[in-house]
Amino acid sequence: MNELTDRQKIILSLVVHEHTRTAQPVASKTLINGYNLKISSATVRNEMNTLTEQGFLRQPHTSAGRVPTEEGYRFFVGNMVQHTALPSATRNTIAHQFYQSRKGLEYWLPLAASVLANQSQAVSIVTAPHSEKVTFKHLELIATRASQVLMVLVLVGGEIQQQILSLDAIHSQEQLSQIAAQINHICENASLEQIKNLPLTPDPLVNQVIAAVSDQLSIASKLVTGELYLDGLTNVLSEPEFSDYSPINSPLRFLEERPMLDDLIARTVLTEEIGGVQVLIGGENTWRELQNCSVILTRYGVPDQLSGALGILGPMRMPYSQTISTLRYVAELMSGLVSDNLVN
Amino acid sequence: MNELTDRQKIILSLVVHEHTRTAQPVASKTLINGYNLKISSATVRNEMNTLTEQGFLRQPHTSAGRVPTEEGYRFFVGNMVQHTALPSATRNTIAHQFYQSRKGLEYWLPLAASVLANQSQAVSIVTAPHSEKVTFKHLELIATRASQVLMVLVLVGGEIQQQILSLDAIHSQEQLSQIAAQINHICENASLEQIKNLPLTPDPLVNQVIAAVSDQLSIASKLVTGELYLDGLTNVLSEPEFSDYSPINSPLRFLEERPMLDDLIARTVLTEEIGGVQVLIGGENTWRELQNCSVILTRYGVPDQLSGALGILGPMRMPYSQTISTLRYVAELMSGLVSDNLVN
DNA sequence: ATTAGCACTCTCGGGTTGAGAGTGCTAATT
DNA sequence: AATTAGCACTCTCAACCCGAGAGTGCTAAT
């Protein structure tokens, strides 16, 4: 594939720009009118023709304007989106919302989702941060009714797991606390493997609890993404391209199928270092539900310790530059918050 | 308002039934064909006429069949839905899914949402159980970096709250554990009021932690509904009445506005005893977003201790009898699970 | 290489039409 | 007095046509 001339690049980017604005096919004339180019519409038409032949533009029908193809968007995003900074007013608005929120991940996560959805007028995707390698931090056993015990397990990073254990006999809270202390001593900062390979202790009760801990850690280690927060679902539905709603290939279907979404996040974000941004255009021939959509994903958190994903799903014709900047900024904020509150 | 004759009731219920099936206006002829009535279509037309005058039926246009009005549905649900049991096959399917799920509320809640959405082919609404009066159960302090401490607070009922505290100085885990033990002793089974009114202790650190506990409890006590789980969003969008999607009064908009949804749940479910089922038809002139929808809500859990809401939001023409039975059954199951795992 | 000019194509909205569905009414029937 | 057959009437809906308008591709001139 030969390169594009500068003029072709300009025209491509103008078509993209105009089409994201209007959602309509772009005519040669509207370009020279709206952007006072120094060339005639006929020339633009010629260039558009070659762009169409190269697969970057597409005509909905013989005598309509041009629309960018997936390829076209891909080229645009790959070669022509310059890294612009977010206007400081927007930055302040966003920062302010975090500032006056309650403190704690459980508040920041939905807030991030809401901010992203509002700013981008698209669907936002936020996963709770999760650490790749799970490590024991602290254990607590709490007596409840009869022989049932609530086990609370804190991982390095700050994730908390809970489970109800049924013991063979009734134990007092003092006894339980003592067992917990013992296990905390044994398991301090131990990895899943280390705990799995611990020798049995003389006390069968301790063994039972350690087995439960090991189970919980094992579950946690299999998790790719933490809890999921979505927001702005209605935004995307009000877009004209989804007005003839067909449930078959609706982005909403995609979002409700957790396995698909997990797969997407696992395949893209988690292979990326923090700070990088991935753009998926039109489902990349893999996800049919995302035909007219693009997904922008990034990772936030503390490298190697605790990280999650932030993303935006919107129509393919979205203001990429702006959306990417927004995502970057929110990721930065969230990374700061996570690292300030790291439990290790 | 005078009463309906038996025949009018039958016709109303047939219209409702047929319309839920087809989503089309129901003609007099289709009724006598489909349900082999012993009367003629003309008689049916006459009855339909009076039902229309009474406000139970409606004609989309002069010469179309009839459609039930909100009033019609309300009468139908109030007077004519008999309490049928769920087919045992369905019960088994549902029970089986819970049986082979992982144990723990964090798995049961999304599972309940998924089961309800699938069974009803509508949107399901599930809130985590929450207790009306918050009571201290157990506290744990865990050293992290520098002077930051992770506070884990367990409430009676089993809810867990976490918060990062910044202390004035660095303390060892032993010191922290000792402080926690002290506070556990002071606060055992204390209510929010009791903790608020505790006298200050000589140790300022203990006072700081107790203040934080009091804060957390106070936040928890203001919560009406716990975490929210939704599923089946796409189901409702595939319904024909929402095919001309208008974002203004879409049920999705309603679901995304947490305050509205909380309000709805607070106003209806929480005033209901466990086991009761509430049916809201057409937004009841309060929620405009729910114009063509009905919401069925119930409560599950352990009375006075830990309860949450289960609900289904679907088009107004939904199979009420079946949906109500399903909801009841899932609520029963969930109540059992919650009560088996109660922390008190 | 660019552009003016023009013929050509395709969409889109509006108007028309005819078939079909379903009603309401009236007069006959039970 | 209640029911029903029969029929005229109304309204929707899909199909079709048509003309205006938009936008292109091509050709010939610059």
XYZ file of C-alpha atoms (C1' of nucleotides) in Angstrom, chain A residues 7 38-40 42-43 45-46 61-63, chain C residues 1-6 8-12:
22
model
C -3.363 16.787 0.574
C -7.918 26.870 -1.885
C -8.813 24.108 -4.287
C -11.992 23.418 -6.168
C -13.656 18.908 -8.502
C -10.145 18.430 -7.198
C -13.692 14.875 -5.708
C -10.699 13.458 -7.521
C -24.666 5.035 -2.620
C -23.681 6.188 -6.031
C -24.333 9.805 -5.641
C -2.281 19.550 -12.653
C -6.456 21.926 -11.980
C -11.081 23.303 -12.839
C -15.571 24.584 -15.022
C -19.416 22.511 -16.783
C -22.680 19.098 -17.498
C -26.129 11.149 -14.956
C -27.546 8.597 -10.747
C -29.523 7.992 -6.552
C -32.156 9.368 -2.426
C -35.876 11.344 -0.159
